[in-house]
Amino acid sequence: MSATNSDQSVTDDRVARIASSIRVIPDFPKPGIMFQDITTMLLDPVAFKDTIDLFVERYREKDISVVAGVEARGFIFGPPIALALGAKFVPIRKPNKLPGAVISEEYSLEYGTDKMEMHVGAVQTGERVLIIDDLIATGGTLAAAIKLLERVGANVVECACVIELADLKGRDHLGDKPVFVLVSST
Amino acid sequence: MFAEENGLHGDPRIKAISDAIRVVPHFPKPGIMFQDITTLLLDPKAFRYTVDIFVDRYRDKNISVVAGVEARGFIFGPPIALAIGAKFVPLRKPRKLPGEVISEAYVLEYGTDCLEMHVGAVQPGESVLIVDDLVATGGTLSAAIRLLERAGAEVVECACVIGLPLVKGNWRLNGVPLYVLVEPRLDDLECTL
C-alpha cells in the first residue's frame, strides 16, 4: 500500500501511519478479494485523529453545509468531520432503516441490485455537500449517493474516502465529481 | 441515570437535544413511537452538545476503549473516542467484520440476533464505555456488555442519548451503570413500550 502523490491524494507524514494501520484480510468476503480493514486504524487513536484532521483541513474553507455518510463505515468518519466543520450530518442508509419519508436510489452490485435511502428534507436545494465513505472500489455506491443528492438539488462538491482501490478505476465512474483519498492501494 | 439528575439539572443543552429528536409514530410497527436522532444530526449545535456532555463526563475516567453498537452507535461513539483519546471498537451484525470475531447472541421479540467484535480489539483489563443512540429493553446493550467482559475488559458505563430506566428506578444493566441524556418523547400520544 502506498500513499501516492497526485492532486487527488495526499503525501503527508501522517498518511504513512494511517496507511500502515489498515489491515488487509485476504479472501474476504470471498476468494480473491483483499479486504481493506479500517477497524485496526480505529484502534490507533493517533491514526484515527490524523485521518479526520486531514479531511477537515481540506474542507474547512469550502463552505460545506452537509456531510453525507454511507452506511455503515461512512458513519464512523462522517460525523467527526461534520462536527469539526459545523455541518449537518446526513446518513445514507440501507432500505427500511430510516423511519421517515425517504427518497431511494437503486444501484448495481456484482450480482443483483441494492438500494440506498435518504430522508426527505434532510438536504435543501443548493446545499454544498461532501460525501464520505471508508473506501472507493468500483465507484458504484458513491455514484448512487451522488445521484441521490443531486435529485434533491444539492451541489456535491467532492467525495472523500480513506482508501482507493486504484485498479478498479472507481474515480472514472463518478461523472464530473472529484474524489479525494488519503491512501491509494493497488 | 438521567443527565439532568446527575449534575446537569437546568442545563439548556438537554432541552435543545430533546427538542431536536423527531418522534415517528408507528415505526417500525404499530404502537412504537420511534425516536429519530437523524434530526439531531441536522442540528450541528445540538449534535455538538450531545458529544460534549458525554466527553465532559468520560474525559477523566481513564477509558481506553469506546465500543459503538452498529449502526447508530457508530455516529456517537467515534467523536467521543476521538475527544478522549480512546480506541473505537465497532460492535457489528454478523459477518460484517472481516477478521476473526467473537459473537454474542441475544433475544429479540421474535427470534434472536447476534453481535460480533474482532478478536484482539480489546485487551484484558481495559476500561470500556459502550455507546448506542437509545436503550429500550437493554437486550442489545446486555449482549455488548457480555462480549466485552468475555474479552476481559471492564465496562465502566453504557451511554445512550435516549432511554428509560429498565425497570422503575433501575439504572444498571448486568451490574453496569447506564447514563442517558433524555427520555423518549411520546408527544401527545399514548404508547406502550
Coordinates of C-alpha atoms in Angstrom, one line a residue:
Chain A
M1 CA 0.0 0.0 0.0
S2 CA 1.4 3.4 -0.8
A3 CA 0.4 7.0 -0.4
T4 CA 0.6 8.4 -3.9
N5 CA 1.4 11.9 -4.9
S6 CA -1.2 13.2 -7.3
D7 CA -3.5 16.1 -6.9
Q8 CA -6.3 13.7 -5.9
S9 CA -4.5 12.1 -3.0
V10 CA -2.1 13.2 -0.3
T11 CA 1.5 13.0 0.6
D12 CA 1.9 13.9 4.3
D13 CA 3.8 12.3 7.2
R14 CA 0.5 11.4 8.8
V15 CA -0.5 9.3 5.8
A16 CA 2.2 6.7 6.3
R17 CA 1.0 6.0 9.7
I18 CA -2.6 5.8 8.5
A19 CA -1.7 3.5 5.7
S20 CA 0.2 1.1 7.9
S21 CA -2.6 1.0 10.4
I22 CA -5.0 -0.5 7.9
R23 CA -5.1 -4.3 7.9
V24 CA -5.6 -6.3 4.8
I25 CA -7.6 -9.5 5.1
P26 CA -7.3 -11.9 2.2
D27 CA -10.2 -13.7 0.7
F28 CA -13.0 -11.7 2.5
P29 CA -15.8 -11.6 1.8
K30 CA -14.9 -14.2 -0.9
P31 CA -11.8 -15.7 -2.5
G32 CA -9.6 -13.3 -4.4
I33 CA -10.8 -10.1 -2.6
M34 CA -8.1 -8.4 -0.4
F35 CA -10.3 -6.6 2.1
Q36 CA -9.1 -3.3 3.4
D37 CA -10.0 -3.4 7.2
I38 CA -10.1 0.1 8.7
T39 CA -11.0 -1.3 12.2
T40 CA -7.3 -1.5 13.0
M41 CA -6.9 2.2 12.2
L42 CA -9.7 2.9 14.7
L43 CA -7.6 1.1 17.3
D44 CA -4.8 3.7 16.8
P45 CA -6.1 7.0 18.2
V46 CA -3.4 9.0 16.6
A47 CA -4.0 7.5 13.1
F48 CA -7.8 8.0 13.5
K49 CA -7.4 11.6 14.6
D50 CA -5.0 12.3 11.8
T51 CA -7.4 10.8 9.3
I52 CA -10.2 13.2 10.4
D53 CA -7.8 16.1 10.6
L54 CA -6.6 15.6 7.0
F55 CA -10.2 15.7 5.8
V56 CA -11.1 18.7 8.0
E57 CA -8.1 20.7 6.8
R58 CA -9.1 20.1 3.2
Y59 CA -12.8 21.1 3.6
R60 CA -12.7 23.7 6.3
E61 CA -12.7 26.7 3.9
K62 CA -15.0 25.1 1.4
D63 CA -18.4 26.2 2.8
I64 CA -19.6 22.6 3.2
S65 CA -23.0 22.6 4.9
V66 CA -23.7 18.8 4.7
V67 CA -21.6 15.8 5.2
A68 CA -23.4 12.7 3.9
G69 CA -22.1 9.3 5.1
V70 CA -22.8 6.0 3.5
E71 CA -23.9 3.2 5.9
A72 CA -22.1 1.8 7.9
R73 CA -18.4 2.8 7.8
G74 CA -19.3 6.2 6.4
F75 CA -21.0 6.7 9.8
I76 CA -17.6 6.4 11.6
F77 CA -15.8 9.0 9.6
G78 CA -18.6 11.4 8.6
P79 CA -19.8 12.7 11.9
P80 CA -16.4 13.8 13.3
I81 CA -15.8 15.7 10.1
A82 CA -19.3 17.2 10.2
L83 CA -18.8 18.3 13.8
A84 CA -15.5 20.0 13.0
L85 CA -16.9 21.8 10.0
G86 CA -20.1 22.8 11.8
A87 CA -22.0 21.0 9.1
K88 CA -25.1 18.7 9.2
F89 CA -24.5 15.0 9.1
V90 CA -26.9 13.1 6.9
P91 CA -26.9 9.3 7.0
I92 CA -27.4 7.4 3.7
R93 CA -28.9 4.1 4.7
K94 CA -29.8 0.6 3.5
P95 CA -33.5 0.2 2.8
N96 CA -36.1 0.3 5.6
K97 CA -33.9 1.7 8.3
L98 CA -34.8 5.4 8.1
P99 CA -38.2 6.0 9.9
G100 CA -39.5 9.0 8.0
A101 CA -40.3 9.7 4.3
V102 CA -37.3 8.8 2.1
I103 CA -36.1 9.0 -1.4
S104 CA -34.4 5.9 -2.8
E105 CA -31.8 5.2 -5.4
E106 CA -31.2 1.7 -6.8
Y107 CA -27.7 0.7 -7.8
S108 CA -26.0 -2.3 -9.3
L109 CA -24.0 -4.9 -7.4
E110 CA -21.8 -7.6 -8.9
Y111 CA -24.9 -9.9 -8.7
G112 CA -28.2 -8.1 -8.5
T113 CA -29.0 -4.6 -7.1
D114 CA -29.3 -2.8 -3.8
K115 CA -30.9 0.4 -2.7
M116 CA -29.8 3.4 -0.7
E117 CA -32.1 5.9 1.1
M118 CA -32.0 9.4 2.5
H119 CA -34.6 11.3 4.5
V120 CA -36.8 13.7 2.5
G121 CA -35.9 17.2 3.7
A122 CA -32.5 16.4 5.2
V123 CA -30.8 18.3 2.4
Q124 CA -32.0 21.6 0.8
T125 CA -31.6 22.6 -2.8
G126 CA -28.2 24.3 -3.4
E127 CA -26.5 23.0 -0.2
R128 CA -22.8 22.2 -0.7
V129 CA -22.3 18.5 0.2
L130 CA -19.3 16.3 0.9
I131 CA -20.0 12.5 0.6
I132 CA -17.9 10.2 2.8
D133 CA -17.2 6.5 2.7
D134 CA -14.3 4.5 4.0
L135 CA -13.3 3.2 0.6
I136 CA -13.9 3.6 -3.1
A137 CA -13.8 0.4 -5.2
T138 CA -15.8 0.4 -8.4
G139 CA -17.5 3.7 -7.5
G140 CA -21.0 2.2 -7.7
T141 CA -22.0 3.1 -4.2
L142 CA -20.7 6.7 -4.5
A143 CA -22.2 7.2 -7.9
A144 CA -25.6 6.2 -6.4
A145 CA -25.1 8.6 -3.5
I146 CA -24.2 11.4 -5.8
K147 CA -27.4 10.8 -7.8
L148 CA -29.5 10.7 -4.6
L149 CA -28.1 14.1 -3.5
E150 CA -28.4 15.7 -6.9
R151 CA -32.1 14.6 -7.1
V152 CA -32.8 16.9 -4.2
G153 CA -30.8 19.7 -5.9
A154 CA -27.7 19.5 -3.8
N155 CA -24.3 20.5 -5.1
V156 CA -21.9 17.6 -4.4
V157 CA -18.6 19.3 -4.0
E158 CA -16.5 16.2 -3.6
C159 CA -16.4 12.6 -2.5
A160 CA -13.8 11.7 0.2
C161 CA -12.6 8.2 1.1
V162 CA -9.8 6.9 3.3
I163 CA -8.8 4.3 0.7
E164 CA -9.0 3.9 -3.0
L165 CA -8.6 0.6 -4.9
A166 CA -6.9 2.3 -7.8
D167 CA -7.0 -0.6 -10.2
L168 CA -10.8 -0.6 -10.2
K169 CA -10.8 3.0 -11.5
G170 CA -13.8 4.0 -9.4
R171 CA -13.0 7.7 -9.8
D172 CA -13.8 7.4 -13.6
H173 CA -17.4 6.4 -12.7
L174 CA -18.4 9.5 -10.8
G175 CA -19.1 11.7 -13.8
D176 CA -17.6 15.1 -13.2
K177 CA -17.4 14.7 -9.4
P178 CA -13.9 14.6 -7.9
V179 CA -12.8 12.1 -5.3
F180 CA -10.2 12.8 -2.6
V181 CA -8.4 9.8 -1.0
L182 CA -5.7 9.5 1.7
V183 CA -4.3 6.2 0.7
S184 CA -4.3 4.6 -2.8
S185 CA -3.9 0.8 -2.8
T186 CA -3.0 -1.4 -5.8
Chain B
M1 CA -29.2 7.8 35.5
F2 CA -30.5 10.8 33.6
A3 CA -28.0 13.5 33.0
E4 CA -30.5 16.0 34.5
E5 CA -30.4 14.2 37.8
N6 CA -26.7 13.9 37.7
G7 CA -25.1 17.3 37.6
L8 CA -26.9 18.7 34.6
H9 CA -30.1 20.0 36.2
G10 CA -31.3 23.0 34.3
D11 CA -28.7 22.7 31.6
P12 CA -30.3 24.2 28.5
R13 CA -28.4 21.8 26.3
I14 CA -30.5 18.9 27.5
K15 CA -33.7 20.6 26.2
A16 CA -32.0 21.5 22.9
I17 CA -31.1 17.9 22.4
S18 CA -34.5 16.6 23.3
D19 CA -36.3 19.1 21.1
A20 CA -34.1 18.1 18.1
I21 CA -35.2 14.5 18.2
R22 CA -38.1 13.7 16.0
V23 CA -40.8 11.2 17.0
V24 CA -42.1 9.0 14.2
P25 CA -45.3 7.2 15.3
H26 CA -45.8 3.5 14.4
F27 CA -42.3 2.8 13.1
P28 CA -41.2 0.1 12.5
K29 CA -44.6 -1.2 13.6
P30 CA -47.9 0.0 15.2
G31 CA -47.5 1.2 18.8
I32 CA -43.8 2.1 18.6
M33 CA -43.0 5.8 18.9
F34 CA -39.7 5.8 17.1
Q35 CA -37.1 8.2 18.5
D36 CA -35.4 9.5 15.3
I37 CA -32.0 11.0 16.0
T38 CA -31.4 12.0 12.4
T39 CA -32.9 15.4 13.1
L40 CA -30.5 15.8 15.9
L41 CA -27.7 15.3 13.4
L42 CA -29.2 18.0 11.2
D43 CA -28.7 20.5 14.1
P44 CA -24.9 21.0 14.4
K45 CA -25.2 22.8 17.8
A46 CA -27.4 20.1 19.4
F47 CA -25.2 17.3 18.0
R48 CA -22.2 19.2 19.4
Y49 CA -23.9 19.5 22.8
T50 CA -24.6 15.7 22.8
V51 CA -21.0 14.8 22.2
D52 CA -19.7 17.5 24.6
I53 CA -21.8 16.2 27.5
F54 CA -20.5 12.7 27.1
V55 CA -16.9 13.9 26.6
D56 CA -17.1 16.0 29.8
R57 CA -18.3 13.0 31.8
Y58 CA -15.8 10.5 30.5
R59 CA -12.6 12.5 29.8
D60 CA -11.0 11.9 33.2
K61 CA -12.2 8.3 33.7
N62 CA -9.2 6.6 32.0
I63 CA -11.3 5.0 29.4
S64 CA -9.2 3.3 26.8
V65 CA -12.0 1.9 24.6
V66 CA -15.3 3.3 23.3
A67 CA -17.4 0.5 21.8
G68 CA -20.2 1.5 19.5
V69 CA -23.2 -0.7 18.5
E70 CA -24.0 -0.8 14.8
A71 CA -25.2 1.4 13.2
R72 CA -26.3 4.5 15.2
G73 CA -23.6 3.8 17.9
F74 CA -21.1 4.4 15.0
I75 CA -22.4 8.0 14.8
F76 CA -22.0 8.9 18.5
G77 CA -19.1 6.7 19.6
P78 CA -16.2 7.9 17.3
P79 CA -16.5 11.6 18.2
I80 CA -16.4 10.7 21.9
A81 CA -13.4 8.3 21.3
L82 CA -11.5 10.9 19.4
A83 CA -12.1 13.6 22.1
I84 CA -10.9 11.4 24.9
G85 CA -8.1 9.7 23.0
A86 CA -9.6 6.2 23.2
K87 CA -9.7 3.4 20.6
F88 CA -13.0 3.0 18.8
V89 CA -14.3 -0.6 18.5
P90 CA -17.3 -1.3 16.3
L91 CA -19.8 -4.0 17.5
R92 CA -21.4 -5.3 14.4
K93 CA -24.1 -7.5 13.0
P94 CA -23.0 -11.0 11.9
R95 CA -20.5 -11.4 9.0
K96 CA -19.6 -7.8 8.6
L97 CA -16.3 -7.8 10.4
P98 CA -13.6 -9.4 8.2
G99 CA -11.2 -10.8 10.8
E100 CA -11.6 -13.3 13.5
V101 CA -14.6 -12.5 15.8
I102 CA -16.3 -13.4 19.0
S103 CA -20.1 -13.5 18.8
E104 CA -22.8 -13.0 21.4
A105 CA -26.4 -13.9 20.7
Y106 CA -29.3 -12.0 22.1
V107 CA -33.1 -12.4 22.2
L108 CA -35.4 -10.3 20.1
E109 CA -39.2 -10.1 20.3
Y110 CA -39.3 -12.8 17.7
G111 CA -36.1 -14.9 17.3
T112 CA -32.5 -14.0 18.1
D113 CA -29.8 -11.8 16.7
C114 CA -26.0 -11.7 17.2
L115 CA -23.4 -9.0 17.9
E116 CA -19.7 -9.5 16.9
M117 CA -16.4 -7.9 17.9
H118 CA -12.9 -8.5 16.4
V119 CA -10.7 -10.8 18.5
G120 CA -7.8 -8.6 19.8
A121 CA -9.6 -5.3 19.6
V122 CA -9.8 -5.1 23.3
Q123 CA -7.2 -6.3 25.8
P124 CA -8.0 -7.8 29.2
G125 CA -8.2 -5.1 31.9
E126 CA -9.1 -2.3 29.5
S127 CA -11.8 0.2 30.7
V128 CA -14.6 0.4 28.2
L129 CA -17.5 2.8 27.5
I130 CA -20.3 1.3 25.4
V131 CA -22.3 3.8 23.3
D132 CA -25.6 3.5 21.5
D133 CA -28.3 6.0 20.5
L134 CA -31.1 4.5 22.6
V135 CA -31.7 1.9 25.2
A136 CA -35.1 0.2 25.3
T137 CA -35.3 -3.3 26.7
G138 CA -31.5 -3.4 27.2
G139 CA -31.1 -6.6 25.1
T140 CA -28.6 -5.3 22.7
L141 CA -26.5 -3.5 25.4
S142 CA -26.5 -6.6 27.6
A143 CA -25.1 -8.6 24.7
A144 CA -22.5 -5.8 24.1
I145 CA -21.5 -6.0 27.8
R146 CA -21.2 -9.8 27.7
L147 CA -19.0 -9.5 24.6
L148 CA -16.6 -7.0 26.2
E149 CA -16.5 -8.9 29.5
R150 CA -15.7 -12.2 27.6
A151 CA -12.7 -10.3 26.2
G152 CA -11.6 -9.5 29.8
A153 CA -12.5 -5.8 29.7
E154 CA -14.2 -3.8 32.4
V155 CA -17.3 -2.0 31.2
V156 CA -17.3 1.3 33.1
E157 CA -20.7 2.5 31.8
C158 CA -23.2 2.4 29.0
A159 CA -24.0 5.8 27.5
C160 CA -27.1 6.5 25.4
V161 CA -28.7 9.7 24.1
I162 CA -32.2 8.4 24.8
G163 CA -33.6 5.9 27.2
L164 CA -35.6 4.9 30.3
P165 CA -34.6 3.0 33.4
L166 CA -35.1 -0.7 32.6
V167 CA -37.5 -1.2 35.5
K168 CA -38.5 1.8 37.5
G169 CA -35.5 3.2 39.4
N170 CA -33.1 0.5 38.0
W171 CA -30.3 2.1 36.2
R172 CA -28.0 -0.9 36.0
L173 CA -27.7 -3.5 33.2
N174 CA -25.8 -6.7 34.3
G175 CA -24.4 -4.5 37.1
V176 CA -23.1 -1.8 34.7
P177 CA -24.4 1.7 35.2
L178 CA -26.5 3.3 32.4
Y179 CA -26.2 7.1 31.6
V180 CA -28.8 8.7 29.5
L181 CA -29.3 12.3 28.3
V182 CA -33.0 12.4 27.6
E183 CA -36.1 10.3 27.9
P184 CA -38.1 9.1 24.9
R185 CA -40.8 11.6 23.9
L186 CA -44.3 10.5 23.3
D187 CA -45.6 13.8 22.0
D188 CA -49.3 13.8 22.7
L189 CA -50.0 10.2 22.0
E190 CA -50.1 7.3 24.4
C191 CA -47.7 4.5 23.9
T192 CA -46.9 1.1 25.4
L193 CA -43.2 0.3 25.1

